[in-house]
XYZ file of C-alpha atoms in Angstrom:
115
model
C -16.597 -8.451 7.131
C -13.207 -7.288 5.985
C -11.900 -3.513 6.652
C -8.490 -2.247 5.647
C -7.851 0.902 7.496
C -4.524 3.365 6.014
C -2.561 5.774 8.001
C 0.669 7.691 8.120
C 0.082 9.979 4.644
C 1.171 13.661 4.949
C 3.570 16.083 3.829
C 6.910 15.689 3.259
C 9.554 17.368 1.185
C 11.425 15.955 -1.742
C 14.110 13.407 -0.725
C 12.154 12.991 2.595
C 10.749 9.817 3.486
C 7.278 8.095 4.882
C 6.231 4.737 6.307
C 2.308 4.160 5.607
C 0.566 1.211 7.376
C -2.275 -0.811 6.568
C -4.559 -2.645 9.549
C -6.761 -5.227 8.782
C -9.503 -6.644 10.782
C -9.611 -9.971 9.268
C -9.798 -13.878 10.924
C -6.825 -14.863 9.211
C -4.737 -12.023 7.569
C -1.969 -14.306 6.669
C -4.697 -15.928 3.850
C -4.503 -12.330 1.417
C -2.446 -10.810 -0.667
C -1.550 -7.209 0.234
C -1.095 -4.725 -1.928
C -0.186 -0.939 -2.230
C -1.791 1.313 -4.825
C -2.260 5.085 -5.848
C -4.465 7.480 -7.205
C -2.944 10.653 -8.723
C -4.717 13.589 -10.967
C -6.202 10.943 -12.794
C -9.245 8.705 -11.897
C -7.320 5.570 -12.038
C -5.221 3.463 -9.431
C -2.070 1.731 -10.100
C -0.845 -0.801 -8.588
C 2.730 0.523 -6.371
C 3.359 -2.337 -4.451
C 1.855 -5.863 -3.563
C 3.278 -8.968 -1.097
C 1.931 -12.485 -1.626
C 1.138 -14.487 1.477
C 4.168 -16.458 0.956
C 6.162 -12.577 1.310
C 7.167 -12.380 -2.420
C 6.914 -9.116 -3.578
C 6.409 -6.887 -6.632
C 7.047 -3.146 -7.671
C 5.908 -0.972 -9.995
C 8.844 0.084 -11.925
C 8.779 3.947 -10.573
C 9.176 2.965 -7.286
C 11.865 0.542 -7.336
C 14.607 0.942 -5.194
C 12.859 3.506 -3.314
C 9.846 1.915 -1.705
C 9.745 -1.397 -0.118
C 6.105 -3.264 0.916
C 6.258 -5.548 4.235
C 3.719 -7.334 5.881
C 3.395 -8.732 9.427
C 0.591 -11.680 9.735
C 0.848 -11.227 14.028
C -0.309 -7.770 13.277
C -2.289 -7.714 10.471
C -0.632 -5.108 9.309
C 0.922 -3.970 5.748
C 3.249 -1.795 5.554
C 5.137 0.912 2.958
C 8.394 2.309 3.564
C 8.500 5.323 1.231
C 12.105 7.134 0.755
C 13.814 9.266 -1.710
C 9.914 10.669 -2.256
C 9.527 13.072 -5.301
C 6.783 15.722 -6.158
C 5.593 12.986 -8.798
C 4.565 10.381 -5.872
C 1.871 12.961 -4.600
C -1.103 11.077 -4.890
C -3.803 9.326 -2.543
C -2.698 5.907 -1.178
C -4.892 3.058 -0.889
C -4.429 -0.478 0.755
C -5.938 -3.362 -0.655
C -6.252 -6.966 0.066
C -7.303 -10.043 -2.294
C -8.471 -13.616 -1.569
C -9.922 -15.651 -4.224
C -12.892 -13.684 -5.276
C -12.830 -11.496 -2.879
C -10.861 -7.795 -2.892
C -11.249 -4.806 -0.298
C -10.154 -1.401 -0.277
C -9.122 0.909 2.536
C -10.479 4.744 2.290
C -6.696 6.039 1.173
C -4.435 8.198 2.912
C -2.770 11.316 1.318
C 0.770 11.356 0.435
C 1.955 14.944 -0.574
C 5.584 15.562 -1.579
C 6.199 19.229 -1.477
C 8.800 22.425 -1.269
């Protein structure tokens, strides 16, 4: 009923930036919360960014001042303006949206910051 579908991940070097977007095919988009999160080495994802459906946002505190989350509802798209990117931000990236209850995931794109 809901898909998130992710795209823009790659490589990039240090310093470099990346914008990764987020399409939805949902009725009414402007209803969820959007969020940003990642999956490194480890088997758990944290939460990077999220917008409400008001357009407040929130940052984890490693990617402050480097990475800002947008959103436009005419879209349906979320998006995730990556700069200043470090070896440490290599990781999978996954889009997710919440309403109520209900919470999807996109399949995850992969970010790799490399020399």
């Amino acid at each position: 009923q809901v898909q998130l579908v992710e795209s823009g991940g790659g490589l990039v070097q240090p310093g470099g930036s990346l914008r990764l977007s987020c399409a939805a095919s949902v009725t009414i988009f402007s209803f969820y919360t959007m969020g940003w999160y990642r999956q490194g080495p480890g088997l758990q994802r944290d939460l990077v960014a999220q917008i409400s459906t008001s357009g407040i946002t929130n940052y984890a505190d490693f990617v402050k001042g480097r990475f800002t989350i947008s959103r436009d509802n005419a879209k349906k798209t979320v998006y995730l303006q990556m700069n200043s990117l470090k070896p440490e931000d290599t990781a999978v990236y996954y889009c997710n949206a919440y309403r109520g209850r209900l919470e999807v995931w996109g399949q995850g794109t992969l970010v790799t910051v490399s020399s």
